[in-house]
Amino acid sequence: MDYYGSQMSKLIEQLSSLPGIGGKTAQRLAFHIVHMPKERVEQLTGAITDARNNVRYCSECYTLTDQEKCPICSNEARDKTTIMVVESTRDLAAYEKTGKYNGVYHVLHGAISPMLGIGPADIRLKELMQRLQGDVREVIIATNSSLEGETTAMYISKLIKPTGIRVSRIASGVPVGGDLEYIDEVTLLRALEGRVEL
Ligand code: ZN
């Protein structure tokens, strides 16, 4: 039985299709939205539409941005010879929050997982190797310490070793299986400073 009328039900259904939002949260959000001032709702839907239409990959590091080059890659003060390899834009954001890393990034958008059938060609690895043709002195591998993250780190280090570029892996202060974005800044910094050469 449809208690709310079809438009309300449709809104709840749309909201509950989002990750991490169950039926109850979707209902609460839907009620909140229909009581919001109309301009606030327009701002919200506008932000969603704009982000979806304009957000793309940075042409250098492949993070999500709404410009050709992200603010980090276009910042002259950043050290372009040091590249930190991360699995996702959220991991990049976690390191940026520490405010202590001055190099640039490379976002893989995933990790190698033979179990899930994700191979090296399915992540932005070719693009990383292309970047290494330039003036790069160190690649810091900061993939997660999950099985997939470790597999990816091993694979990348084997690829880079022959080029003579220094390859390091963030220290194992990061809990195994821990997603980088949930780790506090101090732990992240310690992991970065304690990185070991591979
Ligand atoms: Zn970038």
JSON list of C-alpha atoms and ligand atoms in Angstrom, two decimals:
[
{"chain": "A", "resi": 1, "resn": "MET", "atom": "CA", "xyz": [0.00, 0.00, 0.00]},
{"chain": "A", "resi": 2, "resn": "ASP", "atom": "CA", "xyz": [1.23, 3.45, -0.96]},
{"chain": "A", "resi": 3, "resn": "TYR", "atom": "CA", "xyz": [0.95, 5.57, 2.18]},
{"chain": "A", "resi": 4, "resn": "TYR", "atom": "CA", "xyz": [2.67, 8.63, 0.79]},
{"chain": "A", "resi": 5, "resn": "GLY", "atom": "CA", "xyz": [1.39, 9.16, -2.74]},
{"chain": "A", "resi": 6, "resn": "SER", "atom": "CA", "xyz": [3.40, 8.30, -5.79]},
{"chain": "A", "resi": 7, "resn": "GLN", "atom": "CA", "xyz": [5.76, 11.30, -5.91]},
{"chain": "A", "resi": 8, "resn": "MET", "atom": "CA", "xyz": [6.85, 10.90, -2.32]},
{"chain": "A", "resi": 9, "resn": "SER", "atom": "CA", "xyz": [7.31, 7.17, -2.85]},
{"chain": "A", "resi": 10, "resn": "LYS", "atom": "CA", "xyz": [9.36, 7.83, -5.96]},
{"chain": "A", "resi": 11, "resn": "LEU", "atom": "CA", "xyz": [11.63, 10.20, -4.04]},
{"chain": "A", "resi": 12, "resn": "ILE", "atom": "CA", "xyz": [12.12, 7.63, -1.26]},
{"chain": "A", "resi": 13, "resn": "GLU", "atom": "CA", "xyz": [12.85, 4.95, -3.85]},
{"chain": "A", "resi": 14, "resn": "GLN", "atom": "CA", "xyz": [15.44, 7.16, -5.60]},
{"chain": "A", "resi": 15, "resn": "LEU", "atom": "CA", "xyz": [17.16, 8.06, -2.34]},
{"chain": "A", "resi": 16, "resn": "SER", "atom": "CA", "xyz": [17.28, 4.48, -1.10]},
{"chain": "A", "resi": 17, "resn": "SER", "atom": "CA", "xyz": [19.00, 3.42, -4.32]},
{"chain": "A", "resi": 18, "resn": "LEU", "atom": "CA", "xyz": [22.07, 5.40, -3.18]},
{"chain": "A", "resi": 19, "resn": "PRO", "atom": "CA", "xyz": [24.88, 3.51, -1.45]},
{"chain": "A", "resi": 20, "resn": "GLY", "atom": "CA", "xyz": [24.66, 3.40, 2.34]},
{"chain": "A", "resi": 21, "resn": "ILE", "atom": "CA", "xyz": [21.11, 4.75, 2.46]},
{"chain": "A", "resi": 22, "resn": "GLY", "atom": "CA", "xyz": [18.57, 2.28, 3.75]},
{"chain": "A", "resi": 23, "resn": "GLY", "atom": "CA", "xyz": [14.80, 2.57, 3.65]},
{"chain": "A", "resi": 24, "resn": "LYS", "atom": "CA", "xyz": [14.49, 4.46, 6.95]},
{"chain": "A", "resi": 25, "resn": "THR", "atom": "CA", "xyz": [17.16, 7.01, 6.12]},
{"chain": "A", "resi": 26, "resn": "ALA", "atom": "CA", "xyz": [15.61, 7.49, 2.68]},
{"chain": "A", "resi": 27, "resn": "GLN", "atom": "CA", "xyz": [12.25, 8.21, 4.31]},
{"chain": "A", "resi": 28, "resn": "ARG", "atom": "CA", "xyz": [13.78, 10.67, 6.75]},
{"chain": "A", "resi": 29, "resn": "LEU", "atom": "CA", "xyz": [15.64, 12.46, 3.94]},
{"chain": "A", "resi": 30, "resn": "ALA", "atom": "CA", "xyz": [12.53, 12.58, 1.77]},
{"chain": "A", "resi": 31, "resn": "PHE", "atom": "CA", "xyz": [10.50, 14.19, 4.55]},
{"chain": "A", "resi": 32, "resn": "HIS", "atom": "CA", "xyz": [13.31, 16.62, 5.18]},
{"chain": "A", "resi": 33, "resn": "ILE", "atom": "CA", "xyz": [13.50, 17.55, 1.50]},
{"chain": "A", "resi": 34, "resn": "VAL", "atom": "CA", "xyz": [9.78, 18.24, 1.07]},
{"chain": "A", "resi": 35, "resn": "HIS", "atom": "CA", "xyz": [9.93, 20.58, 4.06]},
{"chain": "A", "resi": 36, "resn": "MET", "atom": "CA", "xyz": [12.98, 22.46, 2.81]},
{"chain": "A", "resi": 37, "resn": "PRO", "atom": "CA", "xyz": [12.58, 25.96, 1.29]},
{"chain": "A", "resi": 38, "resn": "LYS", "atom": "CA", "xyz": [12.25, 25.62, -2.48]},
{"chain": "A", "resi": 39, "resn": "GLU", "atom": "CA", "xyz": [15.46, 27.55, -3.19]},
{"chain": "A", "resi": 40, "resn": "ARG", "atom": "CA", "xyz": [17.46, 25.17, -0.98]},
{"chain": "A", "resi": 41, "resn": "VAL", "atom": "CA", "xyz": [16.10, 22.22, -2.94]},
{"chain": "A", "resi": 42, "resn": "GLU", "atom": "CA", "xyz": [17.07, 23.95, -6.17]},
{"chain": "A", "resi": 43, "resn": "GLN", "atom": "CA", "xyz": [20.59, 24.50, -4.85]},
{"chain": "A", "resi": 44, "resn": "LEU", "atom": "CA", "xyz": [20.82, 20.83, -3.94]},
{"chain": "A", "resi": 45, "resn": "THR", "atom": "CA", "xyz": [19.55, 19.49, -7.25]},
{"chain": "A", "resi": 46, "resn": "GLY", "atom": "CA", "xyz": [21.66, 22.09, -9.10]},
{"chain": "A", "resi": 47, "resn": "ALA", "atom": "CA", "xyz": [24.80, 20.96, -7.29]},
{"chain": "A", "resi": 48, "resn": "ILE", "atom": "CA", "xyz": [24.05, 17.33, -8.16]},
{"chain": "A", "resi": 49, "resn": "THR", "atom": "CA", "xyz": [23.44, 18.12, -11.84]},
{"chain": "A", "resi": 50, "resn": "ASP", "atom": "CA", "xyz": [26.48, 20.41, -12.13]},
{"chain": "A", "resi": 51, "resn": "ALA", "atom": "CA", "xyz": [28.81, 17.89, -10.51]},
{"chain": "A", "resi": 52, "resn": "ARG", "atom": "CA", "xyz": [27.53, 15.08, -12.69]},
{"chain": "A", "resi": 53, "resn": "ASN", "atom": "CA", "xyz": [27.86, 17.16, -15.88]},
{"chain": "A", "resi": 54, "resn": "ASN", "atom": "CA", "xyz": [31.21, 18.77, -15.20]},
{"chain": "A", "resi": 55, "resn": "VAL", "atom": "CA", "xyz": [33.31, 16.50, -13.04]},
{"chain": "A", "resi": 56, "resn": "ARG", "atom": "CA", "xyz": [35.86, 14.53, -15.01]},
{"chain": "A", "resi": 57, "resn": "TYR", "atom": "CA", "xyz": [39.36, 13.11, -14.64]},
{"chain": "A", "resi": 58, "resn": "CYS", "atom": "CA", "xyz": [42.39, 15.40, -14.36]},
{"chain": "A", "resi": 59, "resn": "SER", "atom": "CA", "xyz": [44.44, 15.02, -17.52]},
{"chain": "A", "resi": 60, "resn": "GLU", "atom": "CA", "xyz": [47.59, 14.39, -15.46]},
{"chain": "A", "resi": 61, "resn": "CYS", "atom": "CA", "xyz": [46.78, 12.57, -12.24]},
{"chain": "A", "resi": 62, "resn": "TYR", "atom": "CA", "xyz": [43.27, 11.28, -13.04]},
{"chain": "A", "resi": 63, "resn": "THR", "atom": "CA", "xyz": [41.71, 12.54, -9.85]},
{"chain": "A", "resi": 64, "resn": "LEU", "atom": "CA", "xyz": [38.17, 13.89, -10.13]},
{"chain": "A", "resi": 65, "resn": "THR", "atom": "CA", "xyz": [38.03, 17.59, -10.94]},
{"chain": "A", "resi": 66, "resn": "ASP", "atom": "CA", "xyz": [35.89, 20.04, -12.89]},
{"chain": "A", "resi": 67, "resn": "GLN", "atom": "CA", "xyz": [38.85, 21.47, -14.76]},
{"chain": "A", "resi": 68, "resn": "GLU", "atom": "CA", "xyz": [41.25, 20.13, -17.39]},
{"chain": "A", "resi": 69, "resn": "LYS", "atom": "CA", "xyz": [43.92, 19.94, -14.69]},
{"chain": "A", "resi": 70, "resn": "CYS", "atom": "CA", "xyz": [43.13, 19.57, -10.99]},
{"chain": "A", "resi": 71, "resn": "PRO", "atom": "CA", "xyz": [44.21, 22.30, -8.51]},
{"chain": "A", "resi": 72, "resn": "ILE", "atom": "CA", "xyz": [47.09, 20.12, -7.27]},
{"chain": "A", "resi": 73, "resn": "CYS", "atom": "CA", "xyz": [48.57, 19.48, -10.72]},
{"chain": "A", "resi": 74, "resn": "SER", "atom": "CA", "xyz": [48.16, 23.11, -11.72]},
{"chain": "A", "resi": 75, "resn": "ASN", "atom": "CA", "xyz": [49.86, 24.35, -8.52]},
{"chain": "A", "resi": 76, "resn": "GLU", "atom": "CA", "xyz": [53.39, 25.49, -9.44]},
{"chain": "A", "resi": 77, "resn": "ALA", "atom": "CA", "xyz": [54.57, 25.02, -5.87]},
{"chain": "A", "resi": 78, "resn": "ARG", "atom": "CA", "xyz": [53.96, 21.26, -5.90]},
{"chain": "A", "resi": 79, "resn": "ASP", "atom": "CA", "xyz": [56.90, 18.96, -6.48]},
{"chain": "A", "resi": 80, "resn": "LYS", "atom": "CA", "xyz": [56.13, 17.19, -9.77]},
{"chain": "A", "resi": 81, "resn": "THR", "atom": "CA", "xyz": [59.08, 14.82, -9.41]},
{"chain": "A", "resi": 82, "resn": "THR", "atom": "CA", "xyz": [57.40, 12.93, -6.55]},
{"chain": "A", "resi": 83, "resn": "ILE", "atom": "CA", "xyz": [54.26, 10.98, -7.41]},
{"chain": "A", "resi": 84, "resn": "MET", "atom": "CA", "xyz": [52.12, 9.27, -4.78]},
{"chain": "A", "resi": 85, "resn": "VAL", "atom": "CA", "xyz": [50.02, 6.45, -6.19]},
{"chain": "A", "resi": 86, "resn": "VAL", "atom": "CA", "xyz": [46.61, 6.03, -4.54]},
{"chain": "A", "resi": 87, "resn": "GLU", "atom": "CA", "xyz": [43.57, 3.89, -5.29]},
{"chain": "A", "resi": 88, "resn": "SER", "atom": "CA", "xyz": [40.93, 6.60, -5.20]},
{"chain": "A", "resi": 89, "resn": "THR", "atom": "CA", "xyz": [40.27, 10.33, -5.08]},
{"chain": "A", "resi": 90, "resn": "ARG", "atom": "CA", "xyz": [39.09, 9.82, -1.50]},
{"chain": "A", "resi": 91, "resn": "ASP", "atom": "CA", "xyz": [42.54, 8.48, -0.56]},
{"chain": "A", "resi": 92, "resn": "LEU", "atom": "CA", "xyz": [44.10, 11.53, -2.20]},
{"chain": "A", "resi": 93, "resn": "ALA", "atom": "CA", "xyz": [41.81, 13.73, -0.10]},
{"chain": "A", "resi": 94, "resn": "ALA", "atom": "CA", "xyz": [42.93, 11.91, 3.06]},
{"chain": "A", "resi": 95, "resn": "TYR", "atom": "CA", "xyz": [46.59, 12.71, 2.34]},
{"chain": "A", "resi": 96, "resn": "GLU", "atom": "CA", "xyz": [45.79, 16.27, 1.33]},
{"chain": "A", "resi": 97, "resn": "LYS", "atom": "CA", "xyz": [44.09, 16.79, 4.68]},
{"chain": "A", "resi": 98, "resn": "THR", "atom": "CA", "xyz": [47.41, 16.19, 6.44]},
{"chain": "A", "resi": 99, "resn": "GLY", "atom": "CA", "xyz": [48.74, 19.26, 4.60]},
{"chain": "A", "resi": 100, "resn": "LYS", "atom": "CA", "xyz": [52.24, 17.83, 4.78]},
{"chain": "A", "resi": 101, "resn": "TYR", "atom": "CA", "xyz": [52.67, 16.22, 1.38]},
{"chain": "A", "resi": 102, "resn": "ASN", "atom": "CA", "xyz": [53.99, 18.50, -1.32]},
{"chain": "A", "resi": 103, "resn": "GLY", "atom": "CA", "xyz": [54.32, 16.11, -4.24]},
{"chain": "A", "resi": 104, "resn": "VAL", "atom": "CA", "xyz": [51.64, 15.20, -6.75]},
{"chain": "A", "resi": 105, "resn": "TYR", "atom": "CA", "xyz": [49.41, 12.12, -7.05]},
{"chain": "A", "resi": 106, "resn": "HIS", "atom": "CA", "xyz": [48.33, 9.44, -9.44]},
{"chain": "A", "resi": 107, "resn": "VAL", "atom": "CA", "xyz": [44.86, 8.00, -8.93]},
{"chain": "A", "resi": 108, "resn": "LEU", "atom": "CA", "xyz": [44.46, 4.41, -10.13]},
{"chain": "A", "resi": 109, "resn": "HIS", "atom": "CA", "xyz": [40.68, 4.18, -9.67]},
{"chain": "A", "resi": 110, "resn": "GLY", "atom": "CA", "xyz": [40.83, 0.70, -8.28]},
{"chain": "A", "resi": 111, "resn": "ALA", "atom": "CA", "xyz": [43.29, -2.04, -7.44]},
{"chain": "A", "resi": 112, "resn": "ILE", "atom": "CA", "xyz": [44.31, -5.27, -9.08]},
{"chain": "A", "resi": 113, "resn": "SER", "atom": "CA", "xyz": [42.08, -8.12, -7.91]},
{"chain": "A", "resi": 114, "resn": "PRO", "atom": "CA", "xyz": [42.38, -11.50, -9.62]},
{"chain": "A", "resi": 115, "resn": "MET", "atom": "CA", "xyz": [39.37, -12.67, -7.58]},
{"chain": "A", "resi": 116, "resn": "LEU", "atom": "CA", "xyz": [37.14, -9.93, -8.98]},
{"chain": "A", "resi": 117, "resn": "GLY", "atom": "CA", "xyz": [38.71, -10.20, -12.41]},
{"chain": "A", "resi": 118, "resn": "ILE", "atom": "CA", "xyz": [40.27, -6.73, -12.20]},
{"chain": "A", "resi": 119, "resn": "GLY", "atom": "CA", "xyz": [43.58, -6.74, -14.03]},
{"chain": "A", "resi": 120, "resn": "PRO", "atom": "CA", "xyz": [46.32, -4.14, -14.58]},
{"chain": "A", "resi": 121, "resn": "ALA", "atom": "CA", "xyz": [44.57, -2.92, -17.74]},
{"chain": "A", "resi": 122, "resn": "ASP", "atom": "CA", "xyz": [41.42, -2.08, -15.74]},
{"chain": "A", "resi": 123, "resn": "ILE", "atom": "CA", "xyz": [43.09, 0.59, -13.59]},
{"chain": "A", "resi": 124, "resn": "ARG", "atom": "CA", "xyz": [45.02, 3.72, -14.63]},
{"chain": "A", "resi": 125, "resn": "LEU", "atom": "CA", "xyz": [48.39, 2.00, -14.71]},
{"chain": "A", "resi": 126, "resn": "LYS", "atom": "CA", "xyz": [49.32, 2.62, -18.33]},
{"chain": "A", "resi": 127, "resn": "GLU", "atom": "CA", "xyz": [48.77, 6.33, -17.66]},
{"chain": "A", "resi": 128, "resn": "LEU", "atom": "CA", "xyz": [51.14, 6.15, -14.68]},
{"chain": "A", "resi": 129, "resn": "MET", "atom": "CA", "xyz": [53.86, 4.53, -16.76]},
{"chain": "A", "resi": 130, "resn": "GLN", "atom": "CA", "xyz": [53.43, 7.28, -19.37]},
{"chain": "A", "resi": 131, "resn": "ARG", "atom": "CA", "xyz": [53.94, 9.93, -16.72]},
{"chain": "A", "resi": 132, "resn": "LEU", "atom": "CA", "xyz": [57.18, 8.27, -15.65]},
{"chain": "A", "resi": 133, "resn": "GLN", "atom": "CA", "xyz": [58.72, 9.16, -19.01]},
{"chain": "A", "resi": 134, "resn": "GLY", "atom": "CA", "xyz": [58.98, 12.70, -17.64]},
{"chain": "A", "resi": 135, "resn": "ASP", "atom": "CA", "xyz": [61.18, 14.01, -14.84]},
{"chain": "A", "resi": 136, "resn": "VAL", "atom": "CA", "xyz": [60.16, 11.79, -11.92]},
{"chain": "A", "resi": 137, "resn": "ARG", "atom": "CA", "xyz": [62.46, 10.91, -9.02]},
{"chain": "A", "resi": 138, "resn": "GLU", "atom": "CA", "xyz": [60.27, 8.95, -6.67]},
{"chain": "A", "resi": 139, "resn": "VAL", "atom": "CA", "xyz": [57.03, 7.00, -6.80]},
{"chain": "A", "resi": 140, "resn": "ILE", "atom": "CA", "xyz": [55.41, 6.46, -3.40]},
{"chain": "A", "resi": 141, "resn": "ILE", "atom": "CA", "xyz": [52.94, 3.61, -3.50]},
{"chain": "A", "resi": 142, "resn": "ALA", "atom": "CA", "xyz": [50.11, 4.37, -1.10]},
{"chain": "A", "resi": 143, "resn": "THR", "atom": "CA", "xyz": [47.56, 1.76, -2.11]},
{"chain": "A", "resi": 144, "resn": "ASN", "atom": "CA", "xyz": [45.50, 0.26, 0.74]},
{"chain": "A", "resi": 145, "resn": "SER", "atom": "CA", "xyz": [46.98, -2.50, 2.87]},
{"chain": "A", "resi": 146, "resn": "SER", "atom": "CA", "xyz": [44.29, -4.93, 1.70]},
{"chain": "A", "resi": 147, "resn": "LEU", "atom": "CA", "xyz": [45.21, -7.97, -0.38]},
{"chain": "A", "resi": 148, "resn": "GLU", "atom": "CA", "xyz": [44.31, -6.04, -3.54]},
{"chain": "A", "resi": 149, "resn": "GLY", "atom": "CA", "xyz": [46.31, -3.00, -2.44]},
{"chain": "A", "resi": 150, "resn": "GLU", "atom": "CA", "xyz": [49.38, -5.13, -1.71]},
{"chain": "A", "resi": 151, "resn": "THR", "atom": "CA", "xyz": [49.06, -7.03, -4.99]},
{"chain": "A", "resi": 152, "resn": "THR", "atom": "CA", "xyz": [48.87, -3.71, -6.84]},
{"chain": "A", "resi": 153, "resn": "ALA", "atom": "CA", "xyz": [51.87, -2.32, -4.95]},
{"chain": "A", "resi": 154, "resn": "MET", "atom": "CA", "xyz": [53.98, -5.38, -5.85]},
{"chain": "A", "resi": 155, "resn": "TYR", "atom": "CA", "xyz": [52.93, -5.21, -9.47]},
{"chain": "A", "resi": 156, "resn": "ILE", "atom": "CA", "xyz": [53.71, -1.51, -9.80]},
{"chain": "A", "resi": 157, "resn": "SER", "atom": "CA", "xyz": [57.09, -1.78, -8.08]},
{"chain": "A", "resi": 158, "resn": "LYS", "atom": "CA", "xyz": [58.11, -4.57, -10.46]},
{"chain": "A", "resi": 159, "resn": "LEU", "atom": "CA", "xyz": [57.13, -2.40, -13.41]},
{"chain": "A", "resi": 160, "resn": "ILE", "atom": "CA", "xyz": [59.00, 0.65, -12.18]},
{"chain": "A", "resi": 161, "resn": "LYS", "atom": "CA", "xyz": [62.17, -0.97, -10.82]},
{"chain": "A", "resi": 162, "resn": "PRO", "atom": "CA", "xyz": [63.85, -1.35, -14.24]},
{"chain": "A", "resi": 163, "resn": "THR", "atom": "CA", "xyz": [63.38, 2.37, -14.96]},
{"chain": "A", "resi": 164, "resn": "GLY", "atom": "CA", "xyz": [65.74, 3.29, -12.12]},
{"chain": "A", "resi": 165, "resn": "ILE", "atom": "CA", "xyz": [63.16, 5.57, -10.51]},
{"chain": "A", "resi": 166, "resn": "ARG", "atom": "CA", "xyz": [63.02, 5.24, -6.72]},
{"chain": "A", "resi": 167, "resn": "VAL", "atom": "CA", "xyz": [59.96, 3.26, -5.59]},
{"chain": "A", "resi": 168, "resn": "SER", "atom": "CA", "xyz": [58.76, 3.26, -2.01]},
{"chain": "A", "resi": 169, "resn": "ARG", "atom": "CA", "xyz": [55.78, 1.88, -0.11]},
{"chain": "A", "resi": 170, "resn": "ILE", "atom": "CA", "xyz": [54.08, 3.68, 2.76]},
{"chain": "A", "resi": 171, "resn": "ALA", "atom": "CA", "xyz": [54.93, 2.08, 6.10]},
{"chain": "A", "resi": 172, "resn": "SER", "atom": "CA", "xyz": [52.80, -0.58, 7.67]},
{"chain": "A", "resi": 173, "resn": "GLY", "atom": "CA", "xyz": [51.44, 1.68, 10.40]},
{"chain": "A", "resi": 174, "resn": "VAL", "atom": "CA", "xyz": [48.28, 1.52, 8.35]},
{"chain": "A", "resi": 175, "resn": "PRO", "atom": "CA", "xyz": [46.04, -1.26, 9.68]},
{"chain": "A", "resi": 176, "resn": "VAL", "atom": "CA", "xyz": [45.68, -4.24, 7.37]},
{"chain": "A", "resi": 177, "resn": "GLY", "atom": "CA", "xyz": [42.57, -4.01, 5.26]},
{"chain": "A", "resi": 178, "resn": "GLY", "atom": "CA", "xyz": [42.10, -0.44, 6.41]},
{"chain": "A", "resi": 179, "resn": "ASP", "atom": "CA", "xyz": [40.77, 2.02, 3.92]},
{"chain": "A", "resi": 180, "resn": "LEU", "atom": "CA", "xyz": [43.07, 5.03, 3.81]},
{"chain": "A", "resi": 181, "resn": "GLU", "atom": "CA", "xyz": [40.24, 7.51, 4.12]},
{"chain": "A", "resi": 182, "resn": "TYR", "atom": "CA", "xyz": [39.27, 6.23, 7.58]},
{"chain": "A", "resi": 183, "resn": "ILE", "atom": "CA", "xyz": [42.74, 6.48, 9.02]},
{"chain": "A", "resi": 184, "resn": "ASP", "atom": "CA", "xyz": [43.64, 9.51, 11.10]},
{"chain": "A", "resi": 185, "resn": "GLU", "atom": "CA", "xyz": [46.09, 12.09, 9.84]},
{"chain": "A", "resi": 186, "resn": "VAL", "atom": "CA", "xyz": [48.84, 11.29, 12.33]},
{"chain": "A", "resi": 187, "resn": "THR", "atom": "CA", "xyz": [48.87, 7.63, 11.27]},
{"chain": "A", "resi": 188, "resn": "LEU", "atom": "CA", "xyz": [48.90, 8.66, 7.62]},
{"chain": "A", "resi": 189, "resn": "LEU", "atom": "CA", "xyz": [51.82, 11.02, 8.16]},
{"chain": "A", "resi": 190, "resn": "ARG", "atom": "CA", "xyz": [53.75, 8.37, 10.07]},
{"chain": "A", "resi": 191, "resn": "ALA", "atom": "CA", "xyz": [53.10, 5.90, 7.26]},
{"chain": "A", "resi": 192, "resn": "LEU", "atom": "CA", "xyz": [54.36, 8.42, 4.72]},
{"chain": "A", "resi": 193, "resn": "GLU", "atom": "CA", "xyz": [57.47, 9.40, 6.67]},
{"chain": "A", "resi": 194, "resn": "GLY", "atom": "CA", "xyz": [58.31, 5.79, 7.46]},
{"chain": "A", "resi": 195, "resn": "ARG", "atom": "CA", "xyz": [57.99, 4.65, 3.85]},
{"chain": "A", "resi": 196, "resn": "VAL", "atom": "CA", "xyz": [60.40, 1.95, 2.80]},
{"chain": "A", "resi": 197, "resn": "GLU", "atom": "CA", "xyz": [62.19, 1.63, -0.48]},
{"chain": "A", "resi": 198, "resn": "LEU", "atom": "CA", "xyz": [61.11, -1.40, -2.49]},
{"chain": "B", "resi": 1, "resn": "ZN", "atom": "ZN", "xyz": [45.73, 16.32, -11.24]}
]
